[in-house]
mmCIF file of C-alpha atoms and ligand atoms in Angstrom:
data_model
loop_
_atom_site.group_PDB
_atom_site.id
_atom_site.type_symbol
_atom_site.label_atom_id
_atom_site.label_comp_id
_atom_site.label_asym_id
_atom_site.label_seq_id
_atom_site.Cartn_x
_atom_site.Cartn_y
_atom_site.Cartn_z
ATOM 1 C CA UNK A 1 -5.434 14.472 -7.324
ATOM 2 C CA UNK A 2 -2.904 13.483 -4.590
ATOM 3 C CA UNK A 3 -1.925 9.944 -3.693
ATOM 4 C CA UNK A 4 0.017 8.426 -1.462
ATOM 5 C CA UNK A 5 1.710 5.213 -1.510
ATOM 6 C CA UNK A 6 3.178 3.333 1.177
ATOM 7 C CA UNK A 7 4.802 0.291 1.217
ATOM 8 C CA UNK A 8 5.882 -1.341 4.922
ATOM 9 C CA UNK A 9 8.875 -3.708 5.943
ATOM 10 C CA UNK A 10 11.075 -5.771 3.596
ATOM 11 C CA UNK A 11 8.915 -4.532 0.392
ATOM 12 C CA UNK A 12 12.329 -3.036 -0.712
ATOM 13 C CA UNK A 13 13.277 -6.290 -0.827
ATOM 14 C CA UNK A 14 11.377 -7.422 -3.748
ATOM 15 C CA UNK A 15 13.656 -9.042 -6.431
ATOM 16 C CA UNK A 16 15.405 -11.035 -3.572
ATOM 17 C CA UNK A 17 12.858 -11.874 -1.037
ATOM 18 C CA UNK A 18 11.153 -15.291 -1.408
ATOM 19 C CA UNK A 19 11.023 -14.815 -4.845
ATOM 20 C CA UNK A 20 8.643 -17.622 -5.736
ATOM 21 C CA UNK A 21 6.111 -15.917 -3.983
ATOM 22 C CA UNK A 22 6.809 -12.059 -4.917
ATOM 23 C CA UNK A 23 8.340 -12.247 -8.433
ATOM 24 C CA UNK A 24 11.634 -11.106 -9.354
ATOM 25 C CA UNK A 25 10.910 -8.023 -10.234
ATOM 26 C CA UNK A 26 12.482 -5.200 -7.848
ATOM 27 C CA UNK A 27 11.425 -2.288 -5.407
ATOM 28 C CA UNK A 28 12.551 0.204 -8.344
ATOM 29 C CA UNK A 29 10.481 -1.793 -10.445
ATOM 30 C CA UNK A 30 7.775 -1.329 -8.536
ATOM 31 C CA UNK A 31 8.149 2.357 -8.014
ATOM 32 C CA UNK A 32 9.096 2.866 -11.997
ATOM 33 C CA UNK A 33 5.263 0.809 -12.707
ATOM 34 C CA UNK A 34 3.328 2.750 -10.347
ATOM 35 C CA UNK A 35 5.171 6.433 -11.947
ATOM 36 C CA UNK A 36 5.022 5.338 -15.662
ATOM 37 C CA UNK A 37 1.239 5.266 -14.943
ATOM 38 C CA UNK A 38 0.455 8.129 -13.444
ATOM 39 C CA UNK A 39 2.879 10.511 -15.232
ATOM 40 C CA UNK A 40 0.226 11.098 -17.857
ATOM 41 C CA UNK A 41 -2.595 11.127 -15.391
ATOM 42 C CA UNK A 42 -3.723 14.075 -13.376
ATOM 43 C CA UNK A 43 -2.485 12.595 -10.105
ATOM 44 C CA UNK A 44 0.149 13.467 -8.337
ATOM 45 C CA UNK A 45 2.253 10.464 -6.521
ATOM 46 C CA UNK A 46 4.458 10.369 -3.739
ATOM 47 C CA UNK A 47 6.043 6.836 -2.922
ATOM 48 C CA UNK A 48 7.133 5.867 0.543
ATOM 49 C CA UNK A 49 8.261 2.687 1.576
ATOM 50 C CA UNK A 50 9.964 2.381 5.693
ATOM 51 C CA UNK A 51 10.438 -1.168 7.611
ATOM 52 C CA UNK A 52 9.337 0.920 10.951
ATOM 53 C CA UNK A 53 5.756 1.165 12.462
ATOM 54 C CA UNK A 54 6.326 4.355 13.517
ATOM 55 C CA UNK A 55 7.961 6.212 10.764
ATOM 56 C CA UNK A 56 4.858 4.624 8.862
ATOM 57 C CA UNK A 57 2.644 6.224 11.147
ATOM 58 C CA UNK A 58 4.256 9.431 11.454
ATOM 59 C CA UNK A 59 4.469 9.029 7.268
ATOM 60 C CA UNK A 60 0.331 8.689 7.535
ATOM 61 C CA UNK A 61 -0.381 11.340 9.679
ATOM 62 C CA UNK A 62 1.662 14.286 8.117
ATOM 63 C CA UNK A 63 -0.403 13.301 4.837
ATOM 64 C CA UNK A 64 -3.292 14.704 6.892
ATOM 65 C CA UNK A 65 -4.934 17.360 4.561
ATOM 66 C CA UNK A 66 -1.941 17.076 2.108
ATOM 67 C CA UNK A 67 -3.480 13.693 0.189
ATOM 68 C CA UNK A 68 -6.982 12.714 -1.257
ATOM 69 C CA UNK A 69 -5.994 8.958 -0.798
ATOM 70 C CA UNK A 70 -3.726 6.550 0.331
ATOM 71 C CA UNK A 71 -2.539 3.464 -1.516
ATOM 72 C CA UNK A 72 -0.621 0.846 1.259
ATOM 73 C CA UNK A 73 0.654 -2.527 1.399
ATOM 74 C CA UNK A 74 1.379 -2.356 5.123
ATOM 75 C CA UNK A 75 3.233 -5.924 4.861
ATOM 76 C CA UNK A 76 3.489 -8.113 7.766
ATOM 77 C CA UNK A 77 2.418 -4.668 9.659
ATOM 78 C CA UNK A 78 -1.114 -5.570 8.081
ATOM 79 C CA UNK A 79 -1.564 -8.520 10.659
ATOM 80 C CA UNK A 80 -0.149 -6.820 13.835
ATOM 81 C CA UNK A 81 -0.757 -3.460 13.750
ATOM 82 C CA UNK A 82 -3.407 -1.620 15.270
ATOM 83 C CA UNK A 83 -1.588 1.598 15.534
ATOM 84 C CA UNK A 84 -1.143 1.915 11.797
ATOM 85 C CA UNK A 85 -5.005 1.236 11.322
ATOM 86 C CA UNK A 86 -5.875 4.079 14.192
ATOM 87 C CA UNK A 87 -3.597 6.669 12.349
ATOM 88 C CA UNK A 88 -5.243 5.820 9.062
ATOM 89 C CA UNK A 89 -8.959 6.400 10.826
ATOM 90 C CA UNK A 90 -7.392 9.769 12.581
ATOM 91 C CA UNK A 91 -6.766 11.122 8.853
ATOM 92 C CA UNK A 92 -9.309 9.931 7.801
ATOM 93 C CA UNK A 93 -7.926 9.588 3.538
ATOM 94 C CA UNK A 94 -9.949 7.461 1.369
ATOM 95 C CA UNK A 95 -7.272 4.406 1.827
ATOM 96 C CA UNK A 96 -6.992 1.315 -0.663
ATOM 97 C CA UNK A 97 -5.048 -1.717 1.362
ATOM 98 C CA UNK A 98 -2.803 -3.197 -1.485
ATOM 99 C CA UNK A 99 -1.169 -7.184 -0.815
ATOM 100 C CA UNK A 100 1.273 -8.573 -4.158
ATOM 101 C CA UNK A 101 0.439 -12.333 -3.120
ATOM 102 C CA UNK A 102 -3.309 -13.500 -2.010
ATOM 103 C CA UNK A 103 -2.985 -13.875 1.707
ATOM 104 C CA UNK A 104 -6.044 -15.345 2.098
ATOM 105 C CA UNK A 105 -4.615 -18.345 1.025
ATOM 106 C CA UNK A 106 -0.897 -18.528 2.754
ATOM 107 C CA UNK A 107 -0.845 -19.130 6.787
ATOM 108 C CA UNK A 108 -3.556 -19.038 9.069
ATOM 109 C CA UNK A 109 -2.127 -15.313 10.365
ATOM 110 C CA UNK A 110 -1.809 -13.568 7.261
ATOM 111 C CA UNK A 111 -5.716 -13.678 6.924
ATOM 112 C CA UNK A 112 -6.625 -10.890 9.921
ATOM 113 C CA UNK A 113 -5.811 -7.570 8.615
ATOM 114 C CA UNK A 114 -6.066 -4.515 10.919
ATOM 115 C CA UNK A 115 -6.359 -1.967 7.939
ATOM 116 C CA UNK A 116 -8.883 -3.737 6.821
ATOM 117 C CA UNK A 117 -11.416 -2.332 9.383
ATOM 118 C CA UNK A 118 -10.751 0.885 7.626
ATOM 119 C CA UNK A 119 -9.455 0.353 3.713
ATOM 120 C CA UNK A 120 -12.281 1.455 1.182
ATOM 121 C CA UNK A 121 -11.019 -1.729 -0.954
ATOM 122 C CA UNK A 122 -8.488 -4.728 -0.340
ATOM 123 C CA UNK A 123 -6.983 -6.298 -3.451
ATOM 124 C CA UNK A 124 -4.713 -8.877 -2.867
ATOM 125 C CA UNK A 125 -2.920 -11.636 -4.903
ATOM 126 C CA UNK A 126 -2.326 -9.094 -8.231
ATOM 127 C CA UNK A 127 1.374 -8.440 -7.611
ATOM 128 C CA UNK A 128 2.560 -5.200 -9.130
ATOM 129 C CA UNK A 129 -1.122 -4.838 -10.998
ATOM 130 C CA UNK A 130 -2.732 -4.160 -7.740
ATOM 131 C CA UNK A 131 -1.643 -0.918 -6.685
ATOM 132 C CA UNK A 132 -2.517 0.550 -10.847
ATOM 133 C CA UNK A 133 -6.205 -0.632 -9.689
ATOM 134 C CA UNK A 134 -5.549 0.418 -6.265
ATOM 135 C CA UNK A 135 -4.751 4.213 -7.941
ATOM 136 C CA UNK A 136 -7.674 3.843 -10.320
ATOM 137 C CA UNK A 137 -10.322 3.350 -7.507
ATOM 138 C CA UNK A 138 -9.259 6.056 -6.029
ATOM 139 C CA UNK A 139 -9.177 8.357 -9.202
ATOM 140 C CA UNK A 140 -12.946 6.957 -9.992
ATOM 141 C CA UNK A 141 -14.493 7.703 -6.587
ATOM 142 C CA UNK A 142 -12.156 9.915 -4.568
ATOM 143 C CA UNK A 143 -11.295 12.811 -7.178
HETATM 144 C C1 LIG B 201 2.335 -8.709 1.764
HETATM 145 C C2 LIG B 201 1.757 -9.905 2.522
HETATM 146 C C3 LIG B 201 2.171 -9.881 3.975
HETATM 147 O O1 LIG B 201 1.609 -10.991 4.670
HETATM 148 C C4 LIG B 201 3.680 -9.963 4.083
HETATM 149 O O2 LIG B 201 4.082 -9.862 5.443
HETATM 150 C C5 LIG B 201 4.389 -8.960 3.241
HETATM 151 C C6 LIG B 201 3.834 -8.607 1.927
HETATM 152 C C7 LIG B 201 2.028 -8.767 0.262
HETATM 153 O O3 LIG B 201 2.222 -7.754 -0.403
HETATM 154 O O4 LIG B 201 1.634 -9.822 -0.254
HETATM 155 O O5 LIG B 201 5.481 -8.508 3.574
HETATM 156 O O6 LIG B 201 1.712 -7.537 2.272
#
């Protein structure tokens, strides 16, 4: 199986950004959990991370017939961006939206999420956790 994950703006900052909120642990942390657990799978991962909208987008639709599902923690892209949720629905992957903290309980704006309309699954609030179950749904109904 082929996954991709995509991570949007300032996730490469984890380990310094507002670390009370997202841990200390780092973007190569991140990417190091995510391969460690799939290296003895049958999945292969690729692992994209870009602060841009449109390199995101552009990142979404060449995965068009190259991926059986997308893993993505569109970041503050999740509340804004109805772009990113129309090129999801034009490739139409089996996509799992992925958030480290629980936005349903920070600000009032974090709650709307565009990719929403179109994820298969949200998990929020598991930090690093969340993407292994994000990969696992996928695995258990997408394969
Ligand atoms: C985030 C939550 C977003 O609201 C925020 O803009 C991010 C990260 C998360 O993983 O918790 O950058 O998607």
């Amino acid at each position: 199986m082929r996954i991709l994950v995509i991570n949007g703006p300032n996730i490469n900052m984890l380990g310094i950004r507002e670390r009370e909120l997202y841990g200390n642990k780092t973007y190569k942390d991140l990417i190091k959990c995510i391969k460690d657990y799939t290296d003895d799978k049958d999945i292969e991962i690729e692992i994209y991370q870009s602060n841009s909208e449109g390199q995101i987008i552009n990142k979404i639709q060449e995965a068009y017939k190259l991926y059986d599902g997308i893993v993505i923690n569109p970041a503050a892209y999740t509340h804004t961006s109805v772009a990113i949720l129309d090129a999801l629905k034009a490739v139409n992957i089996p996509t799992v939206e992925v958030h480290l903290t629980d936005v349903d309980n920070r600000e009032e704006f974090r709650k709307i999420s565009y990719v929403s309309y179109f994820a298969k699954k949200t998990i929020k609030g598991k930090g690093f956790e969340g993407y292994i179950e994000a990969i696992d749904y996928l695995k258990e109904n997408f394969k």
